[in-house]
Amino acid sequence: MKHYKNLTELHRENGFPAPENPLFSAYHCNQSCAIGNREFTSDFYMIGFKKIKSGVVLYGRTRYDHEAGSMMFFKPRQVIEMKNLEFEEDGFLMFIHEDYLNGHPLHADIKKYHYFDYETNEALHLSPREEKTTWELYNIIEAEYNNNQDEYSREIILANVDTMLKYAQRFYKRQFINRAEISGKTVTRFNQEISKYASAGLLGVKGLPSVHDMAGRLNISPGYLTDVLKQESGKTALEHIHIYLISEAKNRLLGEDLSVSEIAYELGFENLSYFSRLFKKEVGISPNTFKKQMLN
């Protein structure tokens, strides 16, 4: 598998003009923009906008959904594949080497955007107005990139990249709402999967379900799952798991002749203290106190 460590090699091997900066490049795609027709990894963050007519983009070995103009966000060392791409309109690619972010707030902030970890059918589909905003920001970045870079260039470029990422976060929230109407509320599907997990007896066998496990059952990435649930309900995936477990615990504390420790282990908790801390955090009293109060 090809791994690109520097931009010069990536540009040269894919027919792009030589980069203006060894750590950052912006490339305007004139209805043609692909990288190698093979799997590759790199040391770069990649941000792309494309309106694809035909072809395949694979990220993390899963297929991106391209029904409209869409943005894609790739992180360093993630497996990517672009094959036989044809575009209906122009697009762009930006490559940001990890070292370009050193000493800048974006070095830490970029890791907060979960969409760099999204994988399956989770590209950002832009409305015409959102597309216009994105292109305006890209054009500022491209102009600065091509303008005899000086001591201000990096700050100006990264400030506009940061703004683009913030807009992407906003646009994704809009997409979560719109697409929920089509696919059904994710929180409902999520809770159904937790119930199936528990009904199959997996709590006692495999332990507490992880966010990664639940995301796999829903065929979406963990980051996307957490962001959608947060948008729909105000709570994260982990919080929903805890809510389900505490609800089950309360039911079993009142309906079964089992000790608190036995119920904790049945629900997948490895130790009683963790269960008791979580129960008290969610309910306000300890499991033993809850049982005594309700039975009396």
PDB file of C-alpha atoms in Angstrom:
ATOM      1  CA  MET A   1       0.000   0.000   0.000  1.00  0.00           C
ATOM      2  CA  LYS A   2       1.304   3.449  -0.905  1.00  0.00           C
ATOM      3  CA  HIS A   3       2.060   5.845   1.953  1.00  0.00           C
ATOM      4  CA  TYR A   4       2.731   9.519   1.238  1.00  0.00           C
ATOM      5  CA  LYS A   5       5.063  11.193   3.723  1.00  0.00           C
ATOM      6  CA  ASN A   6       5.471  14.466   1.847  1.00  0.00           C
ATOM      7  CA  LEU A   7       3.365  16.627  -0.433  1.00  0.00           C
ATOM      8  CA  THR A   8       5.937  16.849  -3.200  1.00  0.00           C
ATOM      9  CA  GLU A   9       5.714  13.103  -3.816  1.00  0.00           C
ATOM     10  CA  LEU A  10       1.911  13.070  -3.638  1.00  0.00           C
ATOM     11  CA  HIS A  11       1.620  15.945  -6.106  1.00  0.00           C
ATOM     12  CA  ARG A  12       4.217  14.557  -8.508  1.00  0.00           C
ATOM     13  CA  GLU A  13       2.794  11.029  -8.650  1.00  0.00           C
ATOM     14  CA  ASN A  14      -0.749  12.260  -9.227  1.00  0.00           C
ATOM     15  CA  GLY A  15      -0.087  14.921 -11.827  1.00  0.00           C
ATOM     16  CA  PHE A  16      -0.747  17.916  -9.571  1.00  0.00           C
ATOM     17  CA  PRO A  17       1.389  21.086  -9.825  1.00  0.00           C
ATOM     18  CA  ALA A  18       4.313  21.203  -7.398  1.00  0.00           C
ATOM     19  CA  PRO A  19       3.120  22.406  -3.962  1.00  0.00           C
ATOM     20  CA  GLU A  20       3.750  26.027  -2.997  1.00  0.00           C
ATOM     21  CA  ASN A  21       4.440  24.922   0.579  1.00  0.00           C
ATOM     22  CA  PRO A  22       6.026  21.628   1.686  1.00  0.00           C
ATOM     23  CA  LEU A  23       3.450  21.208   4.472  1.00  0.00           C
ATOM     24  CA  PHE A  24       0.228  22.622   2.985  1.00  0.00           C
ATOM     25  CA  SER A  25      -1.357  22.583  -0.443  1.00  0.00           C
ATOM     26  CA  ALA A  26      -4.645  23.524  -2.072  1.00  0.00           C
ATOM     27  CA  TYR A  27      -5.649  22.015  -5.402  1.00  0.00           C
ATOM     28  CA  HIS A  28      -8.611  23.138  -7.519  1.00  0.00           C
ATOM     29  CA  CYS A  29     -10.051  20.134  -9.362  1.00  0.00           C
ATOM     30  CA  ASN A  30     -11.331  20.936 -12.842  1.00  0.00           C
ATOM     31  CA  GLN A  31     -13.807  18.051 -13.157  1.00  0.00           C
ATOM     32  CA  SER A  32     -10.929  15.637 -12.642  1.00  0.00           C
ATOM     33  CA  CYS A  33      -9.330  14.885  -9.326  1.00  0.00           C
ATOM     34  CA  ALA A  34      -8.181  11.480  -8.111  1.00  0.00           C
ATOM     35  CA  ILE A  35      -5.249  10.048  -6.228  1.00  0.00           C
ATOM     36  CA  GLY A  36      -3.714   6.969  -7.737  1.00  0.00           C
ATOM     37  CA  ASN A  37      -6.702   4.627  -8.250  1.00  0.00           C
ATOM     38  CA  ARG A  38      -5.310   2.524  -5.414  1.00  0.00           C
ATOM     39  CA  GLU A  39      -5.375   2.340  -1.641  1.00  0.00           C
ATOM     40  CA  PHE A  40      -3.099   4.811   0.095  1.00  0.00           C
ATOM     41  CA  THR A  41      -2.356   6.423   3.431  1.00  0.00           C
ATOM     42  CA  SER A  42      -0.629   9.709   4.222  1.00  0.00           C
ATOM     43  CA  ASP A  43       0.691  11.962   6.964  1.00  0.00           C
ATOM     44  CA  PHE A  44      -1.864  14.631   6.057  1.00  0.00           C
ATOM     45  CA  TYR A  45      -5.299  15.780   7.014  1.00  0.00           C
ATOM     46  CA  MET A  46      -7.286  15.988   3.799  1.00  0.00           C
ATOM     47  CA  ILE A  47     -10.370  18.118   3.181  1.00  0.00           C
ATOM     48  CA  GLY A  48     -12.183  17.722  -0.104  1.00  0.00           C
ATOM     49  CA  PHE A  49     -15.280  18.932  -1.890  1.00  0.00           C
ATOM     50  CA  LYS A  50     -16.594  16.947  -4.852  1.00  0.00           C
ATOM     51  CA  LYS A  51     -19.761  16.579  -6.861  1.00  0.00           C
ATOM     52  CA  ILE A  52     -19.210  13.118  -8.248  1.00  0.00           C
ATOM     53  CA  LYS A  53     -20.836  11.874 -11.436  1.00  0.00           C
ATOM     54  CA  SER A  54     -19.351   8.375 -11.258  1.00  0.00           C
ATOM     55  CA  GLY A  55     -16.628   6.413  -9.513  1.00  0.00           C
ATOM     56  CA  VAL A  56     -15.913   5.182  -6.006  1.00  0.00           C
ATOM     57  CA  VAL A  57     -14.369   6.704  -2.906  1.00  0.00           C
ATOM     58  CA  LEU A  58     -13.554   4.290  -0.098  1.00  0.00           C
ATOM     59  CA  TYR A  59     -12.518   5.469   3.350  1.00  0.00           C
ATOM     60  CA  GLY A  60     -11.739   3.006   6.090  1.00  0.00           C
ATOM     61  CA  ARG A  61     -12.729   0.338   3.530  1.00  0.00           C
ATOM     62  CA  THR A  62     -16.307   1.574   3.433  1.00  0.00           C
ATOM     63  CA  ARG A  63     -18.101   3.398   0.628  1.00  0.00           C
ATOM     64  CA  TYR A  64     -18.881   7.086   0.815  1.00  0.00           C
ATOM     65  CA  ASP A  65     -22.390   8.205  -0.116  1.00  0.00           C
ATOM     66  CA  HIS A  66     -22.204  10.726  -2.990  1.00  0.00           C
ATOM     67  CA  GLU A  67     -25.632  11.773  -4.170  1.00  0.00           C
ATOM     68  CA  ALA A  68     -24.935  15.504  -4.078  1.00  0.00           C
ATOM     69  CA  GLY A  69     -22.098  17.947  -3.640  1.00  0.00           C
ATOM     70  CA  SER A  70     -20.299  16.635  -0.605  1.00  0.00           C
ATOM     71  CA  MET A  71     -17.342  17.285   1.640  1.00  0.00           C
ATOM     72  CA  MET A  72     -15.010  14.609   2.948  1.00  0.00           C
ATOM     73  CA  PHE A  73     -12.587  14.782   5.840  1.00  0.00           C
ATOM     74  CA  PHE A  74      -9.665  12.360   6.122  1.00  0.00           C
ATOM     75  CA  LYS A  75      -7.189  12.059   8.975  1.00  0.00           C
ATOM     76  CA  PRO A  76      -3.524  10.982   8.791  1.00  0.00           C
ATOM     77  CA  ARG A  77      -2.787   7.274   8.267  1.00  0.00           C
ATOM     78  CA  GLN A  78      -6.382   6.337   7.408  1.00  0.00           C
ATOM     79  CA  VAL A  79      -6.770   4.000   4.420  1.00  0.00           C
ATOM     80  CA  ILE A  80      -8.321   5.877   1.466  1.00  0.00           C
ATOM     81  CA  GLU A  81      -9.118   4.799  -2.081  1.00  0.00           C
ATOM     82  CA  MET A  82     -10.351   6.867  -5.041  1.00  0.00           C
ATOM     83  CA  LYS A  83     -11.221   4.994  -8.246  1.00  0.00           C
ATOM     84  CA  ASN A  84     -12.405   6.086 -11.700  1.00  0.00           C
ATOM     85  CA  LEU A  85     -13.787   9.409 -10.529  1.00  0.00           C
ATOM     86  CA  GLU A  86     -15.655  11.776 -12.822  1.00  0.00           C
ATOM     87  CA  PHE A  87     -17.076  15.032 -11.518  1.00  0.00           C
ATOM     88  CA  GLU A  88     -20.149  16.954 -12.551  1.00  0.00           C
ATOM     89  CA  GLU A  89     -18.568  20.222 -11.395  1.00  0.00           C
ATOM     90  CA  ASP A  90     -15.267  21.531 -10.058  1.00  0.00           C
ATOM     91  CA  GLY A  91     -14.063  20.446  -6.641  1.00  0.00           C
ATOM     92  CA  PHE A  92     -11.069  21.006  -4.413  1.00  0.00           C
ATOM     93  CA  LEU A  93      -8.599  19.137  -2.246  1.00  0.00           C
ATOM     94  CA  MET A  94      -6.580  20.552   0.639  1.00  0.00           C
ATOM     95  CA  PHE A  95      -3.692  18.694   2.255  1.00  0.00           C
ATOM     96  CA  ILE A  96      -2.492  19.732   5.715  1.00  0.00           C
ATOM     97  CA  HIS A  97       0.586  18.015   7.099  1.00  0.00           C
ATOM     98  CA  GLU A  98       0.451  17.415  10.850  1.00  0.00           C
ATOM     99  CA  ASP A  99       3.616  19.527  11.271  1.00  0.00           C
ATOM    100  CA  TYR A 100       1.906  22.546   9.645  1.00  0.00           C
ATOM    101  CA  LEU A 101      -0.352  22.725  12.700  1.00  0.00           C
ATOM    102  CA  ASN A 102       2.461  22.681  15.290  1.00  0.00           C
ATOM    103  CA  GLY A 103       2.202  25.595  17.705  1.00  0.00           C
ATOM    104  CA  HIS A 104      -1.235  26.620  16.436  1.00  0.00           C
ATOM    105  CA  PRO A 105      -4.531  26.150  18.360  1.00  0.00           C
ATOM    106  CA  LEU A 106      -5.851  24.087  15.447  1.00  0.00           C
ATOM    107  CA  HIS A 107      -3.301  21.374  16.297  1.00  0.00           C
ATOM    108  CA  ALA A 108      -5.522  20.432  19.244  1.00  0.00           C
ATOM    109  CA  ASP A 109      -8.855  21.711  17.960  1.00  0.00           C
ATOM    110  CA  ILE A 110      -8.854  19.640  14.766  1.00  0.00           C
ATOM    111  CA  LYS A 111      -8.966  16.487  16.896  1.00  0.00           C
ATOM    112  CA  LYS A 112     -12.271  17.632  18.394  1.00  0.00           C
ATOM    113  CA  TYR A 113     -14.080  17.317  15.077  1.00  0.00           C
ATOM    114  CA  HIS A 114     -15.467  13.790  15.062  1.00  0.00           C
ATOM    115  CA  TYR A 115     -16.170  13.890  11.345  1.00  0.00           C
ATOM    116  CA  PHE A 116     -12.496  13.143  10.664  1.00  0.00           C
ATOM    117  CA  ASP A 117     -13.363   9.689  12.054  1.00  0.00           C
ATOM    118  CA  TYR A 118     -16.628   9.205  10.171  1.00  0.00           C
ATOM    119  CA  GLU A 119     -16.592   6.279   7.780  1.00  0.00           C
ATOM    120  CA  THR A 120     -19.746   4.721   6.369  1.00  0.00           C
ATOM    121  CA  ASN A 121     -22.127   6.845   4.270  1.00  0.00           C
ATOM    122  CA  GLU A 122     -21.274   9.838   6.391  1.00  0.00           C
ATOM    123  CA  ALA A 123     -19.954  12.442   3.967  1.00  0.00           C
ATOM    124  CA  LEU A 124     -21.264  15.971   4.474  1.00  0.00           C
ATOM    125  CA  HIS A 125     -23.887  16.777   1.818  1.00  0.00           C
ATOM    126  CA  LEU A 126     -24.126  20.514   1.264  1.00  0.00           C
ATOM    127  CA  SER A 127     -27.126  22.613   0.414  1.00  0.00           C
ATOM    128  CA  PRO A 128     -26.559  25.259  -2.316  1.00  0.00           C
ATOM    129  CA  ARG A 129     -26.157  27.981   0.323  1.00  0.00           C
ATOM    130  CA  GLU A 130     -23.695  25.853   2.333  1.00  0.00           C
ATOM    131  CA  GLU A 131     -21.789  25.069  -0.845  1.00  0.00           C
ATOM    132  CA  LYS A 132     -21.475  28.802  -1.578  1.00  0.00           C
ATOM    133  CA  THR A 133     -20.078  29.474   1.909  1.00  0.00           C
ATOM    134  CA  THR A 134     -17.573  26.635   1.575  1.00  0.00           C
ATOM    135  CA  TRP A 135     -16.332  27.857  -1.807  1.00  0.00           C
ATOM    136  CA  GLU A 136     -15.927  31.420  -0.519  1.00  0.00           C
ATOM    137  CA  LEU A 137     -13.672  30.168   2.262  1.00  0.00           C
ATOM    138  CA  TYR A 138     -11.724  27.901  -0.076  1.00  0.00           C
ATOM    139  CA  ASN A 139     -11.140  30.755  -2.530  1.00  0.00           C
ATOM    140  CA  ILE A 140      -9.631  32.881   0.261  1.00  0.00           C
ATOM    141  CA  ILE A 141      -7.362  29.987   1.262  1.00  0.00           C
ATOM    142  CA  GLU A 142      -6.341  29.292  -2.338  1.00  0.00           C
ATOM    143  CA  ALA A 143      -5.570  32.965  -3.009  1.00  0.00           C
ATOM    144  CA  GLU A 144      -3.347  33.168   0.049  1.00  0.00           C
ATOM    145  CA  TYR A 145      -1.687  29.852  -0.841  1.00  0.00           C
ATOM    146  CA  ASN A 146      -0.737  31.169  -4.308  1.00  0.00           C
ATOM    147  CA  ASN A 147       0.273  34.651  -3.117  1.00  0.00           C
ATOM    148  CA  ASN A 148       4.047  34.534  -2.462  1.00  0.00           C
ATOM    149  CA  GLN A 149       3.655  33.239   1.067  1.00  0.00           C
ATOM    150  CA  ASP A 150       5.105  35.317   3.883  1.00  0.00           C
ATOM    151  CA  GLU A 151       5.046  35.369   7.708  1.00  0.00           C
ATOM    152  CA  TYR A 152       1.277  36.051   7.710  1.00  0.00           C
ATOM    153  CA  SER A 153       0.273  33.343   5.259  1.00  0.00           C
ATOM    154  CA  ARG A 154       0.106  30.382   7.640  1.00  0.00           C
ATOM    155  CA  GLU A 155      -2.030  32.264  10.158  1.00  0.00           C
ATOM    156  CA  ILE A 156      -4.437  33.493   7.469  1.00  0.00           C
ATOM    157  CA  ILE A 157      -4.701  30.048   5.872  1.00  0.00           C
ATOM    158  CA  LEU A 158      -5.278  28.222   9.160  1.00  0.00           C
ATOM    159  CA  ALA A 159      -7.764  30.826  10.382  1.00  0.00           C
ATOM    160  CA  ASN A 160      -9.889  30.164   7.302  1.00  0.00           C
ATOM    161  CA  VAL A 161      -9.424  26.387   7.553  1.00  0.00           C
ATOM    162  CA  ASP A 162     -10.613  26.652  11.154  1.00  0.00           C
ATOM    163  CA  THR A 163     -13.658  28.642  10.030  1.00  0.00           C
ATOM    164  CA  MET A 164     -14.418  26.043   7.349  1.00  0.00           C
ATOM    165  CA  LEU A 165     -14.272  23.261   9.935  1.00  0.00           C
ATOM    166  CA  LYS A 166     -16.605  25.174  12.256  1.00  0.00           C
ATOM    167  CA  TYR A 167     -19.083  25.648   9.418  1.00  0.00           C
ATOM    168  CA  ALA A 168     -18.803  21.934   8.614  1.00  0.00           C
ATOM    169  CA  GLN A 169     -19.750  21.152  12.212  1.00  0.00           C
ATOM    170  CA  ARG A 170     -22.823  23.376  11.849  1.00  0.00           C
ATOM    171  CA  PHE A 171     -23.739  21.859   8.486  1.00  0.00           C
ATOM    172  CA  TYR A 172     -23.457  18.330   9.894  1.00  0.00           C
ATOM    173  CA  LYS A 173     -25.948  19.231  12.631  1.00  0.00           C
ATOM    174  CA  ARG A 174     -28.385  20.319   9.941  1.00  0.00           C
ATOM    175  CA  GLN A 175     -27.767  17.034   8.122  1.00  0.00           C
ATOM    176  CA  PHE A 176     -28.384  14.989  11.271  1.00  0.00           C
ATOM    177  CA  ILE A 177     -31.816  16.588  11.578  1.00  0.00           C
ATOM    178  CA  ASN A 178     -32.764  16.278   7.909  1.00  0.00           C
ATOM    179  CA  ARG A 179     -31.591  12.700   7.458  1.00  0.00           C
ATOM    180  CA  ALA A 180     -33.213  11.516  10.692  1.00  0.00           C
ATOM    181  CA  GLU A 181     -36.569  12.116   9.001  1.00  0.00           C
ATOM    182  CA  ILE A 182     -35.563   9.662   6.303  1.00  0.00           C
ATOM    183  CA  SER A 183     -33.775   6.956   8.294  1.00  0.00           C
ATOM    184  CA  GLY A 184     -35.705   7.142  11.571  1.00  0.00           C
ATOM    185  CA  LYS A 185     -34.519   8.477  14.891  1.00  0.00           C
ATOM    186  CA  THR A 186     -31.089   7.092  15.705  1.00  0.00           C
ATOM    187  CA  VAL A 187     -31.810   7.218  19.431  1.00  0.00           C
ATOM    188  CA  THR A 188     -34.718   4.790  18.937  1.00  0.00           C
ATOM    189  CA  ARG A 189     -32.623   2.389  16.890  1.00  0.00           C
ATOM    190  CA  PHE A 190     -29.788   2.703  19.404  1.00  0.00           C
ATOM    191  CA  ASN A 191     -32.014   1.789  22.339  1.00  0.00           C
ATOM    192  CA  GLN A 192     -33.428  -1.144  20.390  1.00  0.00           C
ATOM    193  CA  GLU A 193     -29.908  -2.482  19.845  1.00  0.00           C
ATOM    194  CA  ILE A 194     -29.061  -2.153  23.529  1.00  0.00           C
ATOM    195  CA  SER A 195     -32.236  -4.112  24.358  1.00  0.00           C
ATOM    196  CA  LYS A 196     -31.278  -6.822  21.873  1.00  0.00           C
ATOM    197  CA  TYR A 197     -27.799  -6.974  23.383  1.00  0.00           C
ATOM    198  CA  ALA A 198     -29.252  -7.440  26.866  1.00  0.00           C
ATOM    199  CA  SER A 199     -31.981  -9.878  25.758  1.00  0.00           C
ATOM    200  CA  ALA A 200     -29.349 -12.084  24.112  1.00  0.00           C
ATOM    201  CA  GLY A 201     -27.628 -12.448  27.497  1.00  0.00           C
ATOM    202  CA  LEU A 202     -24.510 -10.629  26.318  1.00  0.00           C
ATOM    203  CA  LEU A 203     -24.263  -8.371  29.371  1.00  0.00           C
ATOM    204  CA  GLY A 204     -23.250 -11.281  31.576  1.00  0.00           C
ATOM    205  CA  VAL A 205     -21.050 -12.861  28.884  1.00  0.00           C
ATOM    206  CA  LYS A 206     -19.319  -9.924  27.153  1.00  0.00           C
ATOM    207  CA  GLY A 207     -19.808  -7.229  29.780  1.00  0.00           C
ATOM    208  CA  LEU A 208     -20.967  -3.680  29.273  1.00  0.00           C
ATOM    209  CA  PRO A 209     -21.634  -2.738  25.641  1.00  0.00           C
ATOM    210  CA  SER A 210     -19.172  -0.197  24.297  1.00  0.00           C
ATOM    211  CA  VAL A 211     -20.008   2.724  22.034  1.00  0.00           C
ATOM    212  CA  HIS A 212     -17.880   1.003  19.387  1.00  0.00           C
ATOM    213  CA  ASP A 213     -19.983  -2.173  19.686  1.00  0.00           C
ATOM    214  CA  MET A 214     -23.260  -0.298  19.365  1.00  0.00           C
ATOM    215  CA  ALA A 215     -21.993   1.737  16.413  1.00  0.00           C
ATOM    216  CA  GLY A 216     -21.012  -1.479  14.647  1.00  0.00           C
ATOM    217  CA  ARG A 217     -24.509  -2.862  15.152  1.00  0.00           C
ATOM    218  CA  LEU A 218     -25.960   0.258  13.548  1.00  0.00           C
ATOM    219  CA  ASN A 219     -23.349   0.222  10.764  1.00  0.00           C
ATOM    220  CA  ILE A 220     -22.088   3.724  11.515  1.00  0.00           C
ATOM    221  CA  SER A 221     -18.876   5.005  13.049  1.00  0.00           C
ATOM    222  CA  PRO A 222     -18.633   5.682  16.813  1.00  0.00           C
ATOM    223  CA  GLY A 223     -17.997   9.397  16.337  1.00  0.00           C
ATOM    224  CA  TYR A 224     -20.965   9.807  14.010  1.00  0.00           C
ATOM    225  CA  LEU A 225     -23.179   7.862  16.410  1.00  0.00           C
ATOM    226  CA  THR A 226     -22.243  10.047  19.368  1.00  0.00           C
ATOM    227  CA  ASP A 227     -22.764  13.262  17.402  1.00  0.00           C
ATOM    228  CA  VAL A 228     -26.164  12.181  16.039  1.00  0.00           C
ATOM    229  CA  LEU A 229     -27.405  11.108  19.471  1.00  0.00           C
ATOM    230  CA  LYS A 230     -26.161  14.357  21.002  1.00  0.00           C
ATOM    231  CA  GLN A 231     -28.050  16.293  18.351  1.00  0.00           C
ATOM    232  CA  GLU A 232     -31.258  14.260  18.710  1.00  0.00           C
ATOM    233  CA  SER A 233     -31.410  13.893  22.487  1.00  0.00           C
ATOM    234  CA  GLY A 234     -28.752  16.070  24.090  1.00  0.00           C
ATOM    235  CA  LYS A 235     -27.016  12.958  25.433  1.00  0.00           C
ATOM    236  CA  THR A 236     -23.996  11.006  24.205  1.00  0.00           C
ATOM    237  CA  ALA A 237     -23.971   7.321  23.267  1.00  0.00           C
ATOM    238  CA  LEU A 238     -22.292   6.445  26.566  1.00  0.00           C
ATOM    239  CA  GLU A 239     -24.914   8.372  28.521  1.00  0.00           C
ATOM    240  CA  HIS A 240     -27.676   6.434  26.732  1.00  0.00           C
ATOM    241  CA  ILE A 241     -25.974   3.151  27.632  1.00  0.00           C
ATOM    242  CA  HIS A 242     -25.808   4.239  31.276  1.00  0.00           C
ATOM    243  CA  ILE A 243     -29.473   5.291  31.280  1.00  0.00           C
ATOM    244  CA  TYR A 244     -30.520   1.882  29.967  1.00  0.00           C
ATOM    245  CA  LEU A 245     -28.385   0.011  32.494  1.00  0.00           C
ATOM    246  CA  ILE A 246     -29.641   2.022  35.454  1.00  0.00           C
ATOM    247  CA  SER A 247     -33.238   1.512  34.319  1.00  0.00           C
ATOM    248  CA  GLU A 248     -32.586  -2.229  34.168  1.00  0.00           C
ATOM    249  CA  ALA A 249     -30.888  -2.134  37.563  1.00  0.00           C
ATOM    250  CA  LYS A 250     -33.837  -0.377  39.193  1.00  0.00           C
ATOM    251  CA  ASN A 251     -36.219  -2.952  37.744  1.00  0.00           C
ATOM    252  CA  ARG A 252     -34.113  -5.880  38.952  1.00  0.00           C
ATOM    253  CA  LEU A 253     -33.536  -4.393  42.394  1.00  0.00           C
ATOM    254  CA  LEU A 254     -37.279  -4.397  42.951  1.00  0.00           C
ATOM    255  CA  GLY A 255     -38.331  -7.444  40.980  1.00  0.00           C
ATOM    256  CA  GLU A 256     -35.695 -10.091  41.677  1.00  0.00           C
ATOM    257  CA  ASP A 257     -34.467 -11.724  44.859  1.00  0.00           C
ATOM    258  CA  LEU A 258     -30.830 -10.996  44.105  1.00  0.00           C
ATOM    259  CA  SER A 259     -28.170  -9.088  45.968  1.00  0.00           C
ATOM    260  CA  VAL A 260     -26.867  -5.775  44.630  1.00  0.00           C
ATOM    261  CA  SER A 261     -23.572  -7.395  43.659  1.00  0.00           C
ATOM    262  CA  GLU A 262     -25.346 -10.198  41.764  1.00  0.00           C
ATOM    263  CA  ILE A 263     -27.402  -7.679  39.796  1.00  0.00           C
ATOM    264  CA  ALA A 264     -24.291  -5.640  39.045  1.00  0.00           C
ATOM    265  CA  TYR A 265     -22.482  -8.647  37.578  1.00  0.00           C
ATOM    266  CA  GLU A 266     -25.574  -9.716  35.615  1.00  0.00           C
ATOM    267  CA  LEU A 267     -25.609  -6.264  34.016  1.00  0.00           C
ATOM    268  CA  GLY A 268     -21.992  -6.602  32.917  1.00  0.00           C
ATOM    269  CA  PHE A 269     -20.225  -4.512  35.548  1.00  0.00           C
ATOM    270  CA  GLU A 270     -16.805  -5.908  36.446  1.00  0.00           C
ATOM    271  CA  ASN A 271     -16.966  -4.676  40.024  1.00  0.00           C
ATOM    272  CA  LEU A 272     -19.607  -3.556  42.494  1.00  0.00           C
ATOM    273  CA  SER A 273     -17.999  -0.206  43.282  1.00  0.00           C
ATOM    274  CA  TYR A 274     -18.257   0.991  39.656  1.00  0.00           C
ATOM    275  CA  PHE A 275     -21.923  -0.022  39.525  1.00  0.00           C
ATOM    276  CA  SER A 276     -22.673   1.668  42.856  1.00  0.00           C
ATOM    277  CA  ARG A 277     -20.938   4.916  41.851  1.00  0.00           C
ATOM    278  CA  LEU A 278     -22.811   5.079  38.549  1.00  0.00           C
ATOM    279  CA  PHE A 279     -26.148   4.242  40.199  1.00  0.00           C
ATOM    280  CA  LYS A 280     -25.705   6.934  42.841  1.00  0.00           C
ATOM    281  CA  LYS A 281     -24.645   9.458  40.206  1.00  0.00           C
ATOM    282  CA  GLU A 282     -27.769   8.793  38.111  1.00  0.00           C
ATOM    283  CA  VAL A 283     -30.341   8.148  40.864  1.00  0.00           C
ATOM    284  CA  GLY A 284     -28.946  10.190  43.752  1.00  0.00           C
ATOM    285  CA  ILE A 285     -28.834   7.335  46.276  1.00  0.00           C
ATOM    286  CA  SER A 286     -27.023   3.998  46.534  1.00  0.00           C
ATOM    287  CA  PRO A 287     -28.569   0.773  45.123  1.00  0.00           C
ATOM    288  CA  ASN A 288     -29.108  -0.615  48.644  1.00  0.00           C
ATOM    289  CA  THR A 289     -30.828   2.564  49.812  1.00  0.00           C
ATOM    290  CA  PHE A 290     -32.990   2.614  46.690  1.00  0.00           C
ATOM    291  CA  LYS A 291     -34.091  -0.984  47.271  1.00  0.00           C
ATOM    292  CA  LYS A 292     -34.886  -0.390  50.929  1.00  0.00           C
ATOM    293  CA  GLN A 293     -36.851   2.795  50.263  1.00  0.00           C
ATOM    294  CA  MET A 294     -38.925   1.288  47.468  1.00  0.00           C
ATOM    295  CA  LEU A 295     -39.694  -1.939  49.314  1.00  0.00           C
ATOM    296  CA  ASN A 296     -40.759  -0.044  52.422  1.00  0.00           C
TER     297      ASN A 296
END
